[in-house]
Structure formats: structure tokens, C-alpha cells
Amino acid sequence: MGANHEVDGEIIIRFRTSLERCLARSEFLDRFYDRFMSSSDEVKEMFAKTDFSKQHRILRGSLYLMSRAAMGLEDGREHLMAVAKTHGADRLAIPPHHYDFWLEALIETAREMERDFDSELEAAWREVLGLAVRIVRQHD
Ligand code: HEM
């Protein structure tokens, strides 16, 4: 599958290794949702009735599938297309700039968790997640 990688394999490995270290910390997803919801009252309201233990499981799966999409794998792309549908105009109707809040909140939370979150590691997170966000936004 290497030839079909949307993102360089080394970069995906760098992202995945860092992601797994972050997910191994029990506070990572809580910190992310706190930060994401404090980026705007609109975002906060959308999660007013959310069961966060379920939402944490969902996000774990999504992040993993985002790295699969970056590898050019079908299950990853399909997941993002499904997210685009549920988050699109006739369902959750997420405005495009909320995806910027989502991405920045995730990057800042990773920075907080990782001892060596240097510019190279940040670029790896941005490349993998940026691709995923572009796919979701393009298919809503
Ligand atoms: C690319 C980034 C994102 C991914 C991969 C993602 C993924 C998901 C998934 C898999 C679900 C479960 C339902 C479904 O299958 O659609 C979900 C639910 C949800 N997402 Fe997202 N999401 C993203 C960005 C956002 C953004 C920017 C918002 C803005 C507020 C948002 C708000 C929500 C809400 C409100 C729910 C329902 C929560 C509930 O059940 O109470 N998501 N998301």
C-alpha cells in the first residue's frame, strides 16, 4: 500500500507513535474536549448532552482511522466520508471554522502531553489531521 500513501510513511509513524503515547494518558481526551469546548460557546452547546465516555471511544477510533486515511486505506476514507455526512448541513451542521477549533485544540493538547513536541512532530500531527479535516469539509 506504500505507493498509495497520501502522507509520507515516516510522518504517519511519527504521528501514530505520538498519538499512542497521548492516548495512554487518561487525561488526554478530557483535556482535549475541555479545550475544544472553551474555543466557542457554540461548540460547548453542541456537546451539552453528550455522554463523554462514549465520545472518548468514538474519538479514539476516529483518530486511528484518520491515520489509516493518510495511508490511503479505504476504511479510513470511508469513515471520514461518514463523518462528513453526519456533521454536514442536514444533520449536525458544523460550520467550517469549527474544524479549525477542533484541530488547534487537539494540537495544543498533544503539545501539553508530549515532552518533545518539536516543530517536526507538530508538522506530523498537522499533516495527518489536516488531510482528514480537508476530506470531511469537502464531502459535507
Ligand atoms: C474531523 C474532525 C471530526 C471527526 C473525525 C469527528 C467524528 C465524530 C464521530 C465519529 C461522531 C459520532 C457520530 C458520527 O458517526 O458522526 C461525532 C459526533 C459528534 N461530533 Fe464530531 N467529529 C469531528 C469534528 C467535529 C466538530 C468540529 C464538531 C463541532 C462542534 C463536532 C461535533 C460533534 C457532535 C456535537 C457530535 C454528537 C455528540 C453526541 O452524541 O452528543 N465534531 N463526531
Tab-separated table of C-alpha atoms and ligand atoms in Angstrom:
chain	number	residue	atom	x	y	z
A	1	MET	CA	0.000	0.000	0.000
A	2	GLY	CA	3.026	2.270	0.431
A	3	ALA	CA	2.701	3.725	-3.054
A	4	ASN	CA	-0.805	4.958	-2.276
A	5	HIS	CA	0.162	6.834	0.854
A	6	GLU	CA	-1.389	10.277	0.895
A	7	VAL	CA	1.132	11.253	3.551
A	8	ASP	CA	4.746	10.066	3.818
A	9	GLY	CA	5.004	6.807	5.805
A	10	GLU	CA	7.620	8.202	8.218
A	11	ILE	CA	5.318	11.071	9.064
A	12	ILE	CA	2.408	8.728	9.726
A	13	ILE	CA	4.575	6.619	12.044
A	14	ARG	CA	5.730	9.739	13.890
A	15	PHE	CA	2.086	10.814	14.325
A	16	ARG	CA	0.893	7.347	15.410
A	17	THR	CA	3.672	6.856	17.949
A	18	SER	CA	2.927	10.228	19.495
A	19	LEU	CA	-0.849	9.664	19.381
A	20	GLU	CA	-0.489	6.353	21.205
A	21	ARG	CA	1.612	7.989	23.928
A	22	CYS	CA	-1.057	10.686	24.301
A	23	LEU	CA	-3.954	8.207	24.382
A	24	ALA	CA	-2.138	6.183	27.044
A	25	ARG	CA	-2.560	9.192	29.365
A	26	SER	CA	-6.042	9.043	30.886
A	27	GLU	CA	-6.400	12.841	30.879
A	28	PHE	CA	-5.684	13.365	27.178
A	29	LEU	CA	-9.249	13.152	25.832
A	30	ASP	CA	-10.748	15.082	28.762
A	31	ARG	CA	-8.214	17.846	28.273
A	32	PHE	CA	-8.943	17.906	24.547
A	33	TYR	CA	-12.741	18.225	24.977
A	34	ASP	CA	-12.309	20.898	27.678
A	35	ARG	CA	-10.093	22.897	25.367
A	36	PHE	CA	-12.279	22.328	22.298
A	37	MET	CA	-15.431	23.409	24.165
A	38	SER	CA	-13.743	26.519	25.520
A	39	SER	CA	-12.912	27.620	21.970
A	40	SER	CA	-16.518	28.789	21.476
A	41	ASP	CA	-19.914	28.787	23.203
A	42	GLU	CA	-21.415	27.251	20.057
A	43	VAL	CA	-19.126	24.257	20.331
A	44	LYS	CA	-19.834	23.955	24.058
A	45	GLU	CA	-23.592	23.928	23.431
A	46	MET	CA	-23.305	21.189	20.829
A	47	PHE	CA	-21.875	18.858	23.450
A	48	ALA	CA	-24.298	19.816	26.228
A	49	LYS	CA	-25.989	16.399	26.281
A	50	THR	CA	-23.047	14.268	25.222
A	51	ASP	CA	-22.040	11.093	27.016
A	52	PHE	CA	-18.296	11.737	27.137
A	53	SER	CA	-17.189	8.212	27.935
A	54	LYS	CA	-18.853	7.165	24.677
A	55	GLN	CA	-17.497	10.236	22.851
A	56	HIS	CA	-13.957	9.398	24.018
A	57	ARG	CA	-14.245	5.933	22.485
A	58	ILE	CA	-15.550	7.481	19.260
A	59	LEU	CA	-12.686	9.978	19.011
A	60	ARG	CA	-10.060	7.295	19.692
A	61	GLY	CA	-11.458	5.311	16.777
A	62	SER	CA	-11.632	8.386	14.541
A	63	LEU	CA	-8.022	9.371	15.209
A	64	TYR	CA	-6.864	5.884	14.389
A	65	LEU	CA	-8.929	5.879	11.184
A	66	MET	CA	-7.522	9.284	10.243
A	67	SER	CA	-4.057	7.743	10.206
A	68	ARG	CA	-5.488	4.949	8.015
A	69	ALA	CA	-6.908	7.568	5.624
A	70	ALA	CA	-3.453	9.184	5.487
A	71	MET	CA	-2.114	5.767	4.455
A	72	GLY	CA	-4.578	5.809	1.572
A	73	LEU	CA	-6.623	2.971	3.097
A	74	GLU	CA	-10.278	2.688	2.190
A	75	ASP	CA	-11.680	2.149	5.704
A	76	GLY	CA	-10.078	5.423	6.812
A	77	ARG	CA	-11.507	7.386	3.889
A	78	GLU	CA	-14.932	5.796	4.306
A	79	HIS	CA	-15.004	6.751	7.962
A	80	LEU	CA	-14.261	10.375	7.084
A	81	MET	CA	-16.976	10.393	4.405
A	82	ALA	CA	-19.445	9.093	7.013
A	83	VAL	CA	-18.363	11.822	9.450
A	84	ALA	CA	-18.811	14.411	6.673
A	85	LYS	CA	-22.412	13.202	6.264
A	86	THR	CA	-23.356	13.247	9.944
A	87	HIS	CA	-21.628	16.600	10.501
A	88	GLY	CA	-22.934	18.182	7.288
A	89	ALA	CA	-25.667	20.707	6.526
A	90	ASP	CA	-28.731	18.494	7.065
A	91	ARG	CA	-27.504	16.802	10.272
A	92	LEU	CA	-25.175	18.368	12.876
A	93	ALA	CA	-24.488	21.331	10.509
A	94	ILE	CA	-20.980	22.000	11.802
A	95	PRO	CA	-19.665	25.290	10.348
A	96	PRO	CA	-16.249	25.014	8.626
A	97	HIS	CA	-14.370	27.150	11.168
A	98	HIS	CA	-15.265	24.724	13.954
A	99	TYR	CA	-12.880	22.264	12.325
A	100	ASP	CA	-10.085	24.804	12.860
A	101	PHE	CA	-11.003	24.937	16.560
A	102	TRP	CA	-11.025	21.136	16.632
A	103	LEU	CA	-7.579	20.875	15.035
A	104	GLU	CA	-5.967	23.583	17.166
A	105	ALA	CA	-7.421	22.147	20.387
A	106	LEU	CA	-6.009	18.737	19.525
A	107	ILE	CA	-2.563	20.117	18.651
A	108	GLU	CA	-2.404	22.162	21.857
A	109	THR	CA	-3.435	19.159	23.938
A	110	ALA	CA	-0.773	16.990	22.299
A	111	ARG	CA	1.782	19.747	22.981
A	112	GLU	CA	0.792	19.701	26.628
A	113	MET	CA	1.123	15.900	26.877
A	114	GLU	CA	4.324	15.375	24.906
A	115	ARG	CA	7.736	16.192	26.358
A	116	ASP	CA	9.354	16.717	22.957
A	117	PHE	CA	6.629	18.287	20.888
A	118	ASP	CA	9.050	19.951	18.489
A	119	SER	CA	8.222	21.558	15.140
A	120	GLU	CA	8.782	18.282	13.304
A	121	LEU	CA	6.308	16.390	15.494
A	122	GLU	CA	3.793	19.227	15.291
A	123	ALA	CA	4.085	19.166	11.488
A	124	ALA	CA	3.338	15.410	11.522
A	125	TRP	CA	0.140	15.959	13.567
A	126	ARG	CA	-0.864	18.812	11.285
A	127	GLU	CA	-0.257	16.856	8.130
A	128	VAL	CA	-2.280	13.772	9.124
A	129	LEU	CA	-5.146	15.656	10.804
A	130	GLY	CA	-5.149	18.432	8.218
A	131	LEU	CA	-5.732	15.909	5.459
A	132	ALA	CA	-8.614	14.359	7.432
A	133	VAL	CA	-10.248	17.731	8.041
A	134	ARG	CA	-9.958	18.620	4.356
A	135	ILE	CA	-11.653	15.331	3.393
A	136	VAL	CA	-14.505	15.912	5.868
A	137	ARG	CA	-15.047	19.518	4.779
A	138	GLN	CA	-15.004	18.614	1.093
A	139	HIS	CA	-17.690	15.954	1.445
A	140	ASP	CA	-20.285	17.550	3.675
B	1	HEM	C1	-12.561	15.865	11.545
B	1	HEM	C2	-12.977	16.067	12.788
B	1	HEM	C3	-14.066	15.276	13.440
B	1	HEM	C4	-14.254	13.925	13.499
B	1	HEM	C5	-13.381	12.829	12.888
B	1	HEM	C6	-15.485	13.694	14.226
B	1	HEM	C7	-16.012	12.437	14.488
B	1	HEM	C8	-17.219	12.217	15.094
B	1	HEM	C9	-17.888	10.934	15.170
B	1	HEM	C10	-17.348	9.622	14.580
B	1	HEM	C11	-19.040	11.122	15.839
B	1	HEM	C12	-20.112	10.051	16.159
B	1	HEM	C13	-21.320	10.205	15.285
B	1	HEM	C14	-20.954	10.065	13.835
B	1	HEM	O1	-20.640	8.965	13.379
B	1	HEM	O2	-20.928	11.094	13.161
B	1	HEM	C15	-19.120	12.516	16.201
B	1	HEM	C16	-20.148	13.101	16.901
B	1	HEM	C17	-20.259	14.442	17.131
B	1	HEM	N1	-19.408	15.442	16.713
B	1	HEM	FE1	-17.725	15.184	15.644
B	1	HEM	N2	-16.010	14.893	14.609
B	1	HEM	C18	-15.185	15.882	14.135
B	1	HEM	C19	-15.360	17.239	14.288
B	1	HEM	C20	-16.378	17.831	14.954
B	1	HEM	C21	-16.529	19.262	15.113
B	1	HEM	C22	-15.599	20.329	14.536
B	1	HEM	C23	-17.639	19.467	15.848
B	1	HEM	C24	-18.144	20.824	16.244
B	1	HEM	C25	-18.821	21.093	17.337
B	1	HEM	C26	-18.202	18.140	16.159
B	1	HEM	C27	-19.341	17.888	16.884
B	1	HEM	C28	-19.893	16.648	17.120
B	1	HEM	C29	-21.122	16.438	17.892
B	1	HEM	C30	-21.982	17.519	18.547
B	1	HEM	C31	-21.356	15.052	17.906
B	1	HEM	C32	-22.523	14.322	18.592
B	1	HEM	C33	-22.170	14.169	20.055
B	1	HEM	C34	-23.281	13.481	20.846
B	1	HEM	O3	-23.619	12.329	20.523
B	1	HEM	O4	-23.775	14.110	21.773
B	1	HEM	N3	-17.409	17.184	15.592
B	1	HEM	N4	-18.007	13.164	15.736
